[in-house]
PDB file of N, CA and C in Angstrom:
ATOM      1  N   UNK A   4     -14.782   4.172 -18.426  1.00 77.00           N
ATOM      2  CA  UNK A   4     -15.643   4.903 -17.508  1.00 77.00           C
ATOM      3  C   UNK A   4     -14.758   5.613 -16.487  1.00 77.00           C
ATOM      4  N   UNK A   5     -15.202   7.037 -16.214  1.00 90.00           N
ATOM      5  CA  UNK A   5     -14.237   7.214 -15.424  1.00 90.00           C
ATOM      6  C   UNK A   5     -14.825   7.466 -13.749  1.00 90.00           C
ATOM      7  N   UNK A   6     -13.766   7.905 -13.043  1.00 90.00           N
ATOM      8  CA  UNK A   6     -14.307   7.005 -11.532  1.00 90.00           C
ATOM      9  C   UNK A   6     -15.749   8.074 -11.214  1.00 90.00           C
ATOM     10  N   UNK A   7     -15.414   9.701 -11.555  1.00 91.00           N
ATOM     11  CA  UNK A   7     -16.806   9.927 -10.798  1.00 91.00           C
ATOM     12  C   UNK A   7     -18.219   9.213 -11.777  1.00 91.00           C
ATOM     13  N   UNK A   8     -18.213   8.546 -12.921  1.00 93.00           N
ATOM     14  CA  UNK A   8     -19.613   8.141 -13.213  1.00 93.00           C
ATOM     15  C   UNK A   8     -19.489   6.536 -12.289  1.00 93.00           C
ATOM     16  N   UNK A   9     -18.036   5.551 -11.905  1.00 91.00           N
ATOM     17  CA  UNK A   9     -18.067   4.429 -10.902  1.00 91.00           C
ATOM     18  C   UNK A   9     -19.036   4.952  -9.931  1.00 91.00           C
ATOM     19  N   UNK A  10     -18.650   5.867  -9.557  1.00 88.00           N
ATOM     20  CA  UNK A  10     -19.095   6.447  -7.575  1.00 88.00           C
ATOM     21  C   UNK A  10     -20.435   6.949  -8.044  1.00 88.00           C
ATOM     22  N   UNK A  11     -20.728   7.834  -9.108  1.00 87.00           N
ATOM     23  CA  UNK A  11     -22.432   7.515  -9.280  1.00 87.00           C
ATOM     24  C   UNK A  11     -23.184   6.106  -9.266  1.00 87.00           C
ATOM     25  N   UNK A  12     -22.625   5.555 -10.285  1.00 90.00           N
ATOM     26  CA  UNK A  12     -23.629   3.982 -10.365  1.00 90.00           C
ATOM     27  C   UNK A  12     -23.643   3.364  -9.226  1.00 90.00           C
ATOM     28  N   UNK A  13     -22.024   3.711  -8.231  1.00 87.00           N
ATOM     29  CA  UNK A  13     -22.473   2.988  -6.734  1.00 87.00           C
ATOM     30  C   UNK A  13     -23.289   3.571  -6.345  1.00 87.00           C
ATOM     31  N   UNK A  14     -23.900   4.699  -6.182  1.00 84.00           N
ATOM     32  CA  UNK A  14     -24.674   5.247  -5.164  1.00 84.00           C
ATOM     33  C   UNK A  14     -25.907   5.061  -5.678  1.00 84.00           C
ATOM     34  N   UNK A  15     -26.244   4.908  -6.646  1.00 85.00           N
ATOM     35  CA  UNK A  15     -27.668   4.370  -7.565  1.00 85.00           C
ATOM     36  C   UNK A  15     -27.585   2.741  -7.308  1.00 85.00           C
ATOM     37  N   UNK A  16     -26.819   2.445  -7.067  1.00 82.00           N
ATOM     38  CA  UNK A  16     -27.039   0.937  -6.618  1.00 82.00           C
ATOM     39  C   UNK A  16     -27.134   0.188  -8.150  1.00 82.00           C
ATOM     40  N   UNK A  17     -26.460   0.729  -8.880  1.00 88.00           N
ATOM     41  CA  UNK A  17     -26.066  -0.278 -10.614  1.00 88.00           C
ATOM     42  C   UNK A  17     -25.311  -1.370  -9.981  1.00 88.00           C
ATOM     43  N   UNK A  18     -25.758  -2.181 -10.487  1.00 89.00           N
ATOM     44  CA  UNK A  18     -25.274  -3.771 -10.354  1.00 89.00           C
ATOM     45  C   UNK A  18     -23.976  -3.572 -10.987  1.00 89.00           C
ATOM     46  N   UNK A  19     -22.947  -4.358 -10.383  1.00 93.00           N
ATOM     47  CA  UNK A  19     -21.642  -4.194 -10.859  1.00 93.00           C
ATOM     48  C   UNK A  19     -20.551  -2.899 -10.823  1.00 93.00           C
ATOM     49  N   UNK A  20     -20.824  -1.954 -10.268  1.00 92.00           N
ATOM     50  CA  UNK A  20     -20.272  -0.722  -9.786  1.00 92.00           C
ATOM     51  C   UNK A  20     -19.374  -0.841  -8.691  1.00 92.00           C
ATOM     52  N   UNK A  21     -20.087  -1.375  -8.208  1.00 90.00           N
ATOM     53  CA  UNK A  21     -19.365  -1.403  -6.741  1.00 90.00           C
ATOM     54  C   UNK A  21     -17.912  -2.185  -7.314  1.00 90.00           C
ATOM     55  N   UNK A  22     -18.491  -3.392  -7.693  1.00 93.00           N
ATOM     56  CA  UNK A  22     -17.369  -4.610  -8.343  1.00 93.00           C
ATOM     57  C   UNK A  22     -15.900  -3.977  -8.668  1.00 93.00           C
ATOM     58  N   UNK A  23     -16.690  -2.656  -9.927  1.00 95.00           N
ATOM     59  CA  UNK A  23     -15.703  -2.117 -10.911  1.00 95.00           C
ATOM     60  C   UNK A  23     -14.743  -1.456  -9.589  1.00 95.00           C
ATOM     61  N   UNK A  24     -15.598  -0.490  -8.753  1.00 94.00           N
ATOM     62  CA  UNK A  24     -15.063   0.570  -8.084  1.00 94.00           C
ATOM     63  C   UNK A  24     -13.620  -0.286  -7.345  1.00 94.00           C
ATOM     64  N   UNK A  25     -13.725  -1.484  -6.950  1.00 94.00           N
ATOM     65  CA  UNK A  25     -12.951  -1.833  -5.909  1.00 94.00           C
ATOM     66  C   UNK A  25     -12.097  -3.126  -7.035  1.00 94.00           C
ATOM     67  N   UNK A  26     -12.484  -3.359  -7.874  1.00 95.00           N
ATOM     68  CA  UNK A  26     -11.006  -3.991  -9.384  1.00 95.00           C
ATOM     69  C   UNK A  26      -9.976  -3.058  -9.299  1.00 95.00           C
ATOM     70  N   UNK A  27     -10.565  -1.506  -9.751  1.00 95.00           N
ATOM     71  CA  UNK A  27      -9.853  -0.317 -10.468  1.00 95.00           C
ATOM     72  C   UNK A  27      -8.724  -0.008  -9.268  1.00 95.00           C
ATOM     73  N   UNK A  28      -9.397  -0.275  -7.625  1.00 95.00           N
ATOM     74  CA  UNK A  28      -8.290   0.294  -6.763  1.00 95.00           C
ATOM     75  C   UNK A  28      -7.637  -0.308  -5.641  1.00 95.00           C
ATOM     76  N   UNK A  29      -8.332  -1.555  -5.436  1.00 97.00           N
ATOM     77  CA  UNK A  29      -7.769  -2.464  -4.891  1.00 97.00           C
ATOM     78  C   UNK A  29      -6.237  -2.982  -4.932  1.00 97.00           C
ATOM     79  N   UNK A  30      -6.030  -3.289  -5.747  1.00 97.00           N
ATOM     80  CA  UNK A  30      -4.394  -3.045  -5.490  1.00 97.00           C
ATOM     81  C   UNK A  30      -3.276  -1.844  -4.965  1.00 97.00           C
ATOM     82  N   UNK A  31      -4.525  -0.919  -5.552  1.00 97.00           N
ATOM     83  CA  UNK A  31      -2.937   0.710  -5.365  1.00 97.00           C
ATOM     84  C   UNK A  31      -3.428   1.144  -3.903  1.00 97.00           C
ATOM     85  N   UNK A  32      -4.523   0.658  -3.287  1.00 97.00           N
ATOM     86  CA  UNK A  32      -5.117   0.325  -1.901  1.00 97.00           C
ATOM     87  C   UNK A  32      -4.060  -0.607  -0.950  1.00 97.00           C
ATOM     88  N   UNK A  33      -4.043  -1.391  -1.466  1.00 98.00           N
ATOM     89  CA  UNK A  33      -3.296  -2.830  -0.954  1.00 98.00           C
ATOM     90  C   UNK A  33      -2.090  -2.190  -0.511  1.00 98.00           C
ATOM     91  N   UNK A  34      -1.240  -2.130  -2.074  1.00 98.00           N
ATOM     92  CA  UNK A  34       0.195  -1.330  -2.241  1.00 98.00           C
ATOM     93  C   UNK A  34       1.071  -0.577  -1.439  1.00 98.00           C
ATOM     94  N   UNK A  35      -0.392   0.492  -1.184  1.00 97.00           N
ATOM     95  CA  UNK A  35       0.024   1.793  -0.254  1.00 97.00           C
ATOM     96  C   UNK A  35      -0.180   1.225   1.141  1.00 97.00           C
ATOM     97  N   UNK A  36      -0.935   0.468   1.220  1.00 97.00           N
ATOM     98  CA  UNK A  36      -1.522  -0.619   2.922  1.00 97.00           C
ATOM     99  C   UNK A  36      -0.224  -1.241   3.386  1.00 97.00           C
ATOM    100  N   UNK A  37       0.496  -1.912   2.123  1.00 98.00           N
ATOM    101  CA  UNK A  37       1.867  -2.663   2.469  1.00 98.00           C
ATOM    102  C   UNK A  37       3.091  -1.814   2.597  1.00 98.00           C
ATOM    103  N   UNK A  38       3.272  -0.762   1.895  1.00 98.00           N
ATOM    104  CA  UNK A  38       4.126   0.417   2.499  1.00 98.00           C
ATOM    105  C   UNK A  38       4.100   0.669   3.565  1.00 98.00           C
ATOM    106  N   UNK A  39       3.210   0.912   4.200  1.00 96.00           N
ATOM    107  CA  UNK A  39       3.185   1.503   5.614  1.00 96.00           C
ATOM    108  C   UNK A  39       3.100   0.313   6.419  1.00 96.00           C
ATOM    109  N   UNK A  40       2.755  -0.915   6.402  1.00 97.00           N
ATOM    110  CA  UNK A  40       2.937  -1.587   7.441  1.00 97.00           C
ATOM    111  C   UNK A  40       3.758  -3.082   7.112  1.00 97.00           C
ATOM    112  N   UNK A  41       4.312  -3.419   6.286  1.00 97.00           N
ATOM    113  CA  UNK A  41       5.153  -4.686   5.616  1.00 97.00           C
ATOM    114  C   UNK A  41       4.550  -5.768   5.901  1.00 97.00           C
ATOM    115  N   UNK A  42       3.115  -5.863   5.979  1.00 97.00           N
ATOM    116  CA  UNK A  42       2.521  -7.095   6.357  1.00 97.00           C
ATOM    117  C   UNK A  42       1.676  -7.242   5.203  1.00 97.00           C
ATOM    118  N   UNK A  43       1.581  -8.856   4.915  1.00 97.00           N
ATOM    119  CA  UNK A  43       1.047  -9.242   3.201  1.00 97.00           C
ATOM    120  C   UNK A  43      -0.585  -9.282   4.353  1.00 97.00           C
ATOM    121  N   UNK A  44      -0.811  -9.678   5.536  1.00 98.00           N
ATOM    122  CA  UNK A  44      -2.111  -9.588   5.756  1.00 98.00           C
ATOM    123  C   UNK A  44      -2.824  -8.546   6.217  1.00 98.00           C
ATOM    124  N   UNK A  45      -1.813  -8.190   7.212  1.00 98.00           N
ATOM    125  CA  UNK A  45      -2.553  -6.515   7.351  1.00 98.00           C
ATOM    126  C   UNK A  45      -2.941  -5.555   6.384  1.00 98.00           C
ATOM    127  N   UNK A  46      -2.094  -5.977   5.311  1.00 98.00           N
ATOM    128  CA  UNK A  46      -2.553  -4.983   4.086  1.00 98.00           C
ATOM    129  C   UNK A  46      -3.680  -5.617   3.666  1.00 98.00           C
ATOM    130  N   UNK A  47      -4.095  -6.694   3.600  1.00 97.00           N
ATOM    131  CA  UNK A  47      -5.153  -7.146   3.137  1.00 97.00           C
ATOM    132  C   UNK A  47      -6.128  -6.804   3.857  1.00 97.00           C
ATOM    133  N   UNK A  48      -6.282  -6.855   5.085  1.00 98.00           N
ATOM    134  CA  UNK A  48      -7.201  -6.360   6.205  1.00 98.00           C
ATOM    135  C   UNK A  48      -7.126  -5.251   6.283  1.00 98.00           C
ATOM    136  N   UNK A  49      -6.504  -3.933   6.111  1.00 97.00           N
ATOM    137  CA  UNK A  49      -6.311  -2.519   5.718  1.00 97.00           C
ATOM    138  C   UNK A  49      -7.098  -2.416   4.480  1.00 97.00           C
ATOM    139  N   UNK A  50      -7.319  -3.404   3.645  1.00 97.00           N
ATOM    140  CA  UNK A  50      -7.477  -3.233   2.327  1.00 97.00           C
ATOM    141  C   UNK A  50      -9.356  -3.027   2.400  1.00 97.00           C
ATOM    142  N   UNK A  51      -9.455  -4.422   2.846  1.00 97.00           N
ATOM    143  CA  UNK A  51     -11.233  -4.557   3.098  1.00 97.00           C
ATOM    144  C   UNK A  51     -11.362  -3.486   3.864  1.00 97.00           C
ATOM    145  N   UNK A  52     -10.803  -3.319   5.189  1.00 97.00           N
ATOM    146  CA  UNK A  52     -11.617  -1.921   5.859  1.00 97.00           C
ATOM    147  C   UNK A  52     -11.442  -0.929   5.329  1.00 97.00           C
ATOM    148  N   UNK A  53     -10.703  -0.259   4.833  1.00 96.00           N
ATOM    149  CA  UNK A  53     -11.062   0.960   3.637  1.00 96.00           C
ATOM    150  C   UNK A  53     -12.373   0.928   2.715  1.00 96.00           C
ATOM    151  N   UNK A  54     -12.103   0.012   2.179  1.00 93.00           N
ATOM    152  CA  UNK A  54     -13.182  -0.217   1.244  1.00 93.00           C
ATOM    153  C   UNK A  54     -14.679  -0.262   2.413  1.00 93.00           C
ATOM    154  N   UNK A  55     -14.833  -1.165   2.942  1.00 92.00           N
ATOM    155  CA  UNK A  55     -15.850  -1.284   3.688  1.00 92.00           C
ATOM    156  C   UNK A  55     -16.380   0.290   4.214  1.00 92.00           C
ATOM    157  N   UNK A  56     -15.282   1.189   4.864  1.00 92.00           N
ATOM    158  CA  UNK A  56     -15.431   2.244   5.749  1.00 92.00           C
ATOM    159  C   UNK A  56     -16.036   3.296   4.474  1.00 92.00           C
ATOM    160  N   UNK A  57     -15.623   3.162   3.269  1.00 90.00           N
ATOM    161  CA  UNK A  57     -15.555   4.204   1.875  1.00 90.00           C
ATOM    162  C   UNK A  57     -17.062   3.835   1.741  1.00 90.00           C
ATOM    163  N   UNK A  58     -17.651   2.534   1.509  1.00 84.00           N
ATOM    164  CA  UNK A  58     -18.741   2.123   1.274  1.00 84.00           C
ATOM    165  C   UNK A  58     -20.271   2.570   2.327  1.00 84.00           C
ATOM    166  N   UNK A  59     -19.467   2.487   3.855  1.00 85.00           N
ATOM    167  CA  UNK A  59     -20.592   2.944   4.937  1.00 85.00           C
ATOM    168  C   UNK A  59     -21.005   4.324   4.805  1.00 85.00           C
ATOM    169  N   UNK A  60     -19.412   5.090   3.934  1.00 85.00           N
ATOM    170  CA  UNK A  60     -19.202   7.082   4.786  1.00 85.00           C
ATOM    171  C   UNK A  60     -20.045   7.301   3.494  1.00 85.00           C
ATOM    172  N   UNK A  61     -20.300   6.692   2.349  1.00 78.00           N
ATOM    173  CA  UNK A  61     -21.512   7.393   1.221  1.00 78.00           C
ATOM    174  C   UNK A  61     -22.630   7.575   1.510  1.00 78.00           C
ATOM    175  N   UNK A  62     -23.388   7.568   2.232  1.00 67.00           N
ATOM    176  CA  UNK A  62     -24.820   7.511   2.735  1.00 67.00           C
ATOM    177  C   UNK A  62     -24.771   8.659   3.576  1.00 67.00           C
ATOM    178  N   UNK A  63     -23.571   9.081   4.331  1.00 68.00           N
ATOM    179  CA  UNK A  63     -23.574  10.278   4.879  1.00 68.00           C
ATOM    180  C   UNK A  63     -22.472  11.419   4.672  1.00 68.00           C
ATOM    181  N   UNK A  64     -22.114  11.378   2.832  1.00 68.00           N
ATOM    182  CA  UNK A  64     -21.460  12.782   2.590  1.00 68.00           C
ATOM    183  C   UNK A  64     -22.438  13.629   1.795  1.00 68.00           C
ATOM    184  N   UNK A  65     -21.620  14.772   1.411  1.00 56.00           N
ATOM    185  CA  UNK A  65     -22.633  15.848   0.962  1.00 56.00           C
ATOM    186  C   UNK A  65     -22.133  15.229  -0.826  1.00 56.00           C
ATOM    187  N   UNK A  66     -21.066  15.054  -0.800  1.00 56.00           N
ATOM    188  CA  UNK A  66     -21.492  14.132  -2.349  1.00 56.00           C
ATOM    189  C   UNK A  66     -22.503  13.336  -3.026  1.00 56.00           C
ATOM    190  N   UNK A  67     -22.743  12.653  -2.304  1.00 55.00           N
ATOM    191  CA  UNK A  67     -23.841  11.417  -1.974  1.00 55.00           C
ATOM    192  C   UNK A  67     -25.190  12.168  -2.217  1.00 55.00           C
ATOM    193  N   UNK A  68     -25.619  13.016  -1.155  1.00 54.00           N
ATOM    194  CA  UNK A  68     -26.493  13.516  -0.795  1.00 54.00           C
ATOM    195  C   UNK A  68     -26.921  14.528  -2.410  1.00 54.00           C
ATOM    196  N   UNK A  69     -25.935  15.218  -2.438  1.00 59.00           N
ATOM    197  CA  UNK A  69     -26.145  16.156  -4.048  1.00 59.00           C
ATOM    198  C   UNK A  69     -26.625  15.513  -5.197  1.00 59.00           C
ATOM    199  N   UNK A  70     -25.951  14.060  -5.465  1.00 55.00           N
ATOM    200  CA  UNK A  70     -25.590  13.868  -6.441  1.00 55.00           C
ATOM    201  C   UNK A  70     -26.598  12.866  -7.088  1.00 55.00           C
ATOM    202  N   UNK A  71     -27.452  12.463  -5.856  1.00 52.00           N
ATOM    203  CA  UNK A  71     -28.561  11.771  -5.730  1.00 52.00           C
ATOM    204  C   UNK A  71     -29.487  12.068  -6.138  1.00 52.00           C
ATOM    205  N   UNK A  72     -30.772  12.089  -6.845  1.00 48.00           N
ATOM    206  CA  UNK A  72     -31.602  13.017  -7.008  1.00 48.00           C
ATOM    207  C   UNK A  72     -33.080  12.375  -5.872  1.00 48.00           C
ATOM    208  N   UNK A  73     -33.612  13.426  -5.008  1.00 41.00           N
ATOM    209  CA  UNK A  73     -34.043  13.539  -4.181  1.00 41.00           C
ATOM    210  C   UNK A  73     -34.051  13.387  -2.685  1.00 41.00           C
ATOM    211  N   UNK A  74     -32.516  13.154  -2.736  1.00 37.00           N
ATOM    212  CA  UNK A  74     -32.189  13.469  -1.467  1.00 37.00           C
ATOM    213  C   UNK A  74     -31.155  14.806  -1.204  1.00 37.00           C
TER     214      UNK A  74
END
């Protein structure tokens, strides 16, 4: 599957999407989190708030909004 049908099923609310979305990038998330700051926890805590912040900003992009049908 590739990621733009992931980021559809998240926004349709498919069970298990979300799951996939954050398997597939969670590490190269992490990775790039621990580059920039050499901390095994901050990257982890860099890691969830990305994700978390990626998860809130869908409800208010124009992606979201298009791709949705009736909104």
């Amino acid at each position: 599957m590739n990621l733009e049908a992931i980021i559809r099923d998240c926004l349709d609310g498919k069970e298990g999407a979300w799951k996939m979305l954050v398997d597939l990038y969670s590490k190269k998330v992490f990775n790039m989190a621990f580059q920039f700051t050499g901390s095994f926890q901050e990257s982890e805590d860099l890691t969830q708030d990305i994700f978390v912040k990626l998860y809130r900003s869908w409800t208010n992009s124009r992606w979201a909004r298009t791709s949705r049908p009736g909104c």
